[in-house]
Structures are given as C-alpha cells and as structure tokens.
PDB file of C-alpha atoms in Angstrom:
ATOM      1  CA  MET A  49      -6.645  -4.794  -9.342  1.00  0.00           C
ATOM      2  CA  ARG A  50      -7.099  -5.123 -13.078  1.00  0.00           C
ATOM      3  CA  TRP A  51      -6.514  -2.764 -15.987  1.00  0.00           C
ATOM      4  CA  TRP A  52     -10.141  -1.598 -15.895  1.00  0.00           C
ATOM      5  CA  ASP A  53      -9.610  -0.444 -12.293  1.00  0.00           C
ATOM      6  CA  ILE A  54      -6.937   2.084 -13.275  1.00  0.00           C
ATOM      7  CA  GLU A  55      -9.363   4.933 -14.051  1.00  0.00           C
ATOM      8  CA  PRO A  56     -11.272   4.787 -10.736  1.00  0.00           C
ATOM      9  CA  VAL A  57      -7.991   4.250  -8.867  1.00  0.00           C
ATOM     10  CA  MET A  58      -6.541   7.322 -10.592  1.00  0.00           C
ATOM     11  CA  GLU A  59      -9.561   9.394  -9.517  1.00  0.00           C
ATOM     12  CA  LEU A  60      -8.820   8.458  -5.898  1.00  0.00           C
ATOM     13  CA  GLU A  61      -5.060   8.845  -6.377  1.00  0.00           C
ATOM     14  CA  LEU A  62      -5.375  12.396  -7.700  1.00  0.00           C
ATOM     15  CA  ARG A  63      -7.787  13.374  -4.921  1.00  0.00           C
ATOM     16  CA  LEU A  64      -5.802  11.778  -2.082  1.00  0.00           C
ATOM     17  CA  PHE A  65      -2.292  12.635  -3.277  1.00  0.00           C
ATOM     18  CA  PRO A  66      -2.621  15.799  -5.383  1.00  0.00           C
ATOM     19  CA  GLU A  67       1.051  16.772  -5.065  1.00  0.00           C
ATOM     20  CA  ASP A  68       2.701  13.419  -5.641  1.00  0.00           C
ATOM     21  CA  ALA A  69       0.126  11.234  -7.379  1.00  0.00           C
ATOM     22  CA  TRP A  70       1.244   8.311  -9.476  1.00  0.00           C
ATOM     23  CA  SER A  71       0.543   8.491 -13.200  1.00  0.00           C
ATOM     24  CA  HIS A  72      -1.580   6.200 -15.355  1.00  0.00           C
ATOM     25  CA  GLY A  73       1.647   4.866 -16.833  1.00  0.00           C
ATOM     26  CA  MET A  74       3.005   3.938 -13.424  1.00  0.00           C
ATOM     27  CA  TYR A  75      -0.087   1.860 -12.672  1.00  0.00           C
ATOM     28  CA  TRP A  76       0.017   0.206 -16.105  1.00  0.00           C
ATOM     29  CA  SER A  77       3.673  -0.655 -15.489  1.00  0.00           C
ATOM     30  CA  GLU A  78       2.941  -2.055 -12.025  1.00  0.00           C
ATOM     31  CA  LEU A  79       0.038  -4.171 -13.264  1.00  0.00           C
ATOM     32  CA  ALA A  80       2.226  -5.571 -16.046  1.00  0.00           C
ATOM     33  CA  GLU A  81       4.145  -7.350 -13.257  1.00  0.00           C
ATOM     34  CA  ALA A  82       1.020  -8.434 -11.322  1.00  0.00           C
ATOM     35  CA  HIS A  83       0.649 -11.949 -12.722  1.00  0.00           C
ATOM     36  CA  PRO A  84       1.462 -15.419 -11.397  1.00  0.00           C
ATOM     37  CA  GLY A  85       5.229 -15.420 -11.045  1.00  0.00           C
ATOM     38  CA  GLY A  86       5.390 -11.605 -11.293  1.00  0.00           C
ATOM     39  CA  THR A  87       6.943  -9.279  -8.743  1.00  0.00           C
ATOM     40  CA  ARG A  88       3.794  -7.260  -7.969  1.00  0.00           C
ATOM     41  CA  HIS A  89       0.473  -7.782  -6.216  1.00  0.00           C
ATOM     42  CA  TYR A  90      -2.260  -5.135  -6.395  1.00  0.00           C
ATOM     43  CA  THR A  91      -5.727  -5.222  -4.874  1.00  0.00           C
ATOM     44  CA  VAL A  92      -8.753  -2.960  -4.562  1.00  0.00           C
ATOM     45  CA  ALA A  93     -11.458  -2.555  -1.937  1.00  0.00           C
ATOM     46  CA  THR A  94     -14.973  -2.001  -3.215  1.00  0.00           C
ATOM     47  CA  THR A  95     -18.398  -1.118  -1.888  1.00  0.00           C
ATOM     48  CA  PRO A  96     -21.195  -3.684  -2.313  1.00  0.00           C
ATOM     49  CA  GLU A  97     -22.173  -1.688  -5.424  1.00  0.00           C
ATOM     50  CA  GLY A  98     -18.680  -2.136  -6.888  1.00  0.00           C
ATOM     51  CA  ALA A  99     -17.250   1.361  -6.373  1.00  0.00           C
ATOM     52  CA  ILE A 100     -13.523   1.348  -5.583  1.00  0.00           C
ATOM     53  CA  VAL A 101     -12.869   2.927  -2.176  1.00  0.00           C
ATOM     54  CA  GLY A 102      -9.313   1.751  -1.588  1.00  0.00           C
ATOM     55  CA  TYR A 103      -6.315   0.118  -3.192  1.00  0.00           C
ATOM     56  CA  ALA A 104      -2.933  -1.258  -2.267  1.00  0.00           C
ATOM     57  CA  GLY A 105       0.157  -2.669  -3.927  1.00  0.00           C
ATOM     58  CA  LEU A 106       3.119  -4.834  -3.012  1.00  0.00           C
ATOM     59  CA  MET A 107       6.444  -5.454  -4.709  1.00  0.00           C
ATOM     60  CA  GLU A 108       8.418  -8.590  -3.864  1.00  0.00           C
ATOM     61  CA  VAL A 109      11.892  -9.225  -5.180  1.00  0.00           C
ATOM     62  CA  ALA A 110      14.312 -11.875  -3.890  1.00  0.00           C
ATOM     63  CA  GLY A 111      12.500 -12.359  -0.598  1.00  0.00           C
ATOM     64  CA  GLU A 112      12.156  -8.663   0.190  1.00  0.00           C
ATOM     65  CA  GLY A 113       8.736  -7.027   0.193  1.00  0.00           C
ATOM     66  CA  ASP A 114       7.858  -3.369  -0.178  1.00  0.00           C
ATOM     67  CA  VAL A 115       4.456  -1.748   0.212  1.00  0.00           C
ATOM     68  CA  GLN A 116       4.258   0.346  -2.946  1.00  0.00           C
ATOM     69  CA  THR A 117       1.003   2.135  -2.152  1.00  0.00           C
ATOM     70  CA  ILE A 118      -2.008   1.950   0.107  1.00  0.00           C
ATOM     71  CA  ALA A 119      -4.897   4.388   0.063  1.00  0.00           C
ATOM     72  CA  VAL A 120      -8.492   4.648   1.257  1.00  0.00           C
ATOM     73  CA  ASP A 121     -11.109   7.157   0.142  1.00  0.00           C
ATOM     74  CA  GLU A 122     -11.372   9.727   2.943  1.00  0.00           C
ATOM     75  CA  ARG A 123     -15.156   9.176   3.063  1.00  0.00           C
ATOM     76  CA  HIS A 124     -14.537   5.520   4.004  1.00  0.00           C
ATOM     77  CA  GLN A 125     -11.612   5.907   6.403  1.00  0.00           C
ATOM     78  CA  GLY A 126     -12.065   4.459   9.869  1.00  0.00           C
ATOM     79  CA  ALA A 127     -14.122   1.519   8.593  1.00  0.00           C
ATOM     80  CA  GLY A 128     -11.290  -1.034   8.586  1.00  0.00           C
ATOM     81  CA  ILE A 129     -10.577  -0.854   4.856  1.00  0.00           C
ATOM     82  CA  GLY A 130      -6.942   0.175   5.333  1.00  0.00           C
ATOM     83  CA  ALA A 131      -6.458  -2.690   7.795  1.00  0.00           C
ATOM     84  CA  ALA A 132      -8.021  -5.156   5.346  1.00  0.00           C
ATOM     85  CA  LEU A 133      -5.796  -3.959   2.507  1.00  0.00           C
ATOM     86  CA  LEU A 134      -2.695  -4.121   4.698  1.00  0.00           C
ATOM     87  CA  THR A 135      -3.665  -7.612   5.898  1.00  0.00           C
ATOM     88  CA  ASP A 136      -3.850  -8.719   2.264  1.00  0.00           C
ATOM     89  CA  LEU A 137      -0.393  -7.302   1.511  1.00  0.00           C
ATOM     90  CA  ILE A 138       1.162  -8.884   4.614  1.00  0.00           C
ATOM     91  CA  ALA A 139      -0.396 -12.283   3.857  1.00  0.00           C
ATOM     92  CA  THR A 140       0.800 -12.072   0.246  1.00  0.00           C
ATOM     93  CA  ALA A 141       4.329 -11.161   1.363  1.00  0.00           C
ATOM     94  CA  ALA A 142       4.315 -14.139   3.734  1.00  0.00           C
ATOM     95  CA  ARG A 143       3.065 -16.527   1.027  1.00  0.00           C
ATOM     96  CA  ARG A 144       5.837 -15.271  -1.238  1.00  0.00           C
ATOM     97  CA  GLY A 145       8.440 -15.992   1.436  1.00  0.00           C
ATOM     98  CA  CYS A 146       9.449 -12.421   2.291  1.00  0.00           C
ATOM     99  CA  ALA A 147      11.807 -12.174   5.247  1.00  0.00           C
ATOM    100  CA  GLU A 148      10.741  -8.566   5.783  1.00  0.00           C
ATOM    101  CA  LEU A 149       8.256  -6.027   4.515  1.00  0.00           C
ATOM    102  CA  LEU A 150       9.217  -2.357   4.189  1.00  0.00           C
ATOM    103  CA  LEU A 151       7.214   0.793   3.559  1.00  0.00           C
ATOM    104  CA  GLU A 152       7.552   4.551   3.508  1.00  0.00           C
ATOM    105  CA  VAL A 153       4.947   6.783   5.117  1.00  0.00           C
ATOM    106  CA  ARG A 154       4.816  10.562   5.290  1.00  0.00           C
ATOM    107  CA  VAL A 155       6.074  11.864   8.628  1.00  0.00           C
ATOM    108  CA  ASP A 156       3.006  14.122   8.711  1.00  0.00           C
ATOM    109  CA  ASN A 157       0.576  11.159   8.514  1.00  0.00           C
ATOM    110  CA  PRO A 158       0.258   9.846  12.084  1.00  0.00           C
ATOM    111  CA  ARG A 159      -2.979   7.979  11.317  1.00  0.00           C
ATOM    112  CA  ALA A 160      -1.214   5.745   8.778  1.00  0.00           C
ATOM    113  CA  GLN A 161       1.777   5.321  11.084  1.00  0.00           C
ATOM    114  CA  GLN A 162      -0.536   4.092  13.858  1.00  0.00           C
ATOM    115  CA  LEU A 163      -2.116   1.561  11.494  1.00  0.00           C
ATOM    116  CA  TYR A 164       1.295   0.188  10.532  1.00  0.00           C
ATOM    117  CA  GLU A 165       2.441   0.053  14.164  1.00  0.00           C
ATOM    118  CA  ARG A 166      -0.722  -1.892  15.058  1.00  0.00           C
ATOM    119  CA  PHE A 167       0.387  -4.535  12.555  1.00  0.00           C
ATOM    120  CA  GLY A 168       3.904  -4.745  13.999  1.00  0.00           C
ATOM    121  CA  PHE A 169       5.823  -2.385  11.714  1.00  0.00           C
ATOM    122  CA  GLU A 170       8.659  -0.567  13.460  1.00  0.00           C
ATOM    123  CA  PRO A 171      10.415   2.658  12.419  1.00  0.00           C
ATOM    124  CA  VAL A 172      13.886   2.062  10.998  1.00  0.00           C
ATOM    125  CA  GLY A 173      14.871   5.354   9.381  1.00  0.00           C
ATOM    126  CA  ILE A 174      13.983   8.603   7.667  1.00  0.00           C
ATOM    127  CA  ARG A 175      14.243   9.477   3.976  1.00  0.00           C
ATOM    128  CA  ARG A 176      14.693  13.234   3.816  1.00  0.00           C
ATOM    129  CA  GLY A 177      12.596  15.024   1.200  1.00  0.00           C
ATOM    130  CA  TYR A 178      11.217  11.743  -0.142  1.00  0.00           C
ATOM    131  CA  TYR A 179       7.795  13.101  -1.090  1.00  0.00           C
ATOM    132  CA  GLN A 180       8.151  15.686  -3.837  1.00  0.00           C
ATOM    133  CA  PRO A 181       7.424  18.409  -4.714  1.00  0.00           C
ATOM    134  CA  ALA A 182       6.309  19.101  -1.110  1.00  0.00           C
ATOM    135  CA  ASN A 183       9.746  18.018   0.205  1.00  0.00           C
ATOM    136  CA  VAL A 184       8.160  15.981   3.018  1.00  0.00           C
ATOM    137  CA  ASP A 185      10.244  13.347   4.791  1.00  0.00           C
ATOM    138  CA  ALA A 186       9.302   9.675   4.780  1.00  0.00           C
ATOM    139  CA  LEU A 187       9.434   7.456   7.820  1.00  0.00           C
ATOM    140  CA  VAL A 188      10.731   4.028   6.771  1.00  0.00           C
ATOM    141  CA  MET A 189       9.063   1.182   8.643  1.00  0.00           C
ATOM    142  CA  ARG A 190       9.780  -2.548   8.661  1.00  0.00           C
ATOM    143  CA  LEU A 191       7.873  -5.690   9.551  1.00  0.00           C
ATOM    144  CA  GLU A 192      10.114  -8.697  10.122  1.00  0.00           C
ATOM    145  CA  ASN A 193       8.878 -12.151   9.128  1.00  0.00           C
ATOM    146  CA  PRO A 194       5.432 -11.303   7.750  1.00  0.00           C
ATOM    147  CA  LYS A 195       2.869 -13.909   8.757  1.00  0.00           C
ATOM    148  CA  TYR A 196       0.263 -15.592   6.573  1.00  0.00           C
ATOM    149  CA  ASP A 197      -2.446 -16.396   9.120  1.00  0.00           C
ATOM    150  CA  LEU A 198      -4.885 -13.531   9.815  1.00  0.00           C
ATOM    151  CA  LYS A 199      -4.913 -14.451  13.532  1.00  0.00           C
ATOM    152  CA  ASP A 200      -1.101 -14.185  13.607  1.00  0.00           C
ATOM    153  CA  ILE A 201      -1.176 -10.835  11.769  1.00  0.00           C
ATOM    154  CA  GLN A 202      -3.644  -9.324  14.219  1.00  0.00           C
ATOM    155  CA  ASN A 203      -1.714 -10.625  17.222  1.00  0.00           C
ATOM    156  CA  GLY A 204       1.643  -9.366  15.935  1.00  0.00           C
TER     157      GLY A 204
END
C-alpha cells in the first residue's frame, strides 16, 4: 500500500466498517511506519484493471506481530483474496521474526473467524466492547510461530 492507495482504501473502509472506520489520518500514520526497518507492513489486493478490492496491515514490535486490519470488498469475498492477504501478513511476520501473531475480530463475524482458524489462529480471549460505538466484543486470536513458507502456512 502506498499513499496514493489511501483514497480507494478509505472508500472500502467506510463502506465495510461504517460504524468504526479508520480515518485518513490513521492510514497516513500507519504508512509513515511502512518502510524498510519500520514497524508496519501494508498491502492491497487489486483486480487486473488495478481497482483495489482488499487491503491488510501488520504491526511488528519487538518480535510480536498484530494484524491491524484486513478487509475485502463484499463483491469479491469468497474468491480467496482474504486468504491471500492473510498469507502475506503471516509470511511478513515470520520474516520479521515474530514469535506470535495476534488479531482481534468481531464476535459477530464468523466468516472471518473461520478464515483465521483455517490458518491456525486460536481464540485466547475476549475484549468487551472493543468495537465502538456499536459496543461489540472482540475475539482475540493468536497464531504461534508464524511460518514463512506458503506450504507451511496452508498446512498449519
């Protein structure tokens, strides 16, 4: 993801997460740390024509990784884009030496939870009222020892 991707990402963000969307400033701040040696990694998924249909971000600090965001345009869900984005984040976390990778997912989003479970993430806790203003709980999930090799990721 680059600075010129922020506008199309924000269009998706506001459509997919109308209650708790990130702001332009949050993405600018995240991308400021997405450089060699930085603590962030952001990527986009595009159509062959170049339209952004998904995006994802990772934060890594002191060997701990955290999935900051992952989203796929609802018109393109079920096509493997979410899996490809998650694979990229897991491989990046592994290359950066993360001992574990954490994420939060809405408790009312079983589709996303199933994707994460398929990749070996396990539930480790609940954050009450995490998603505001809707006051929806977050399920915290963890993947121990993220792997770099795609074959290893798919086989858990």
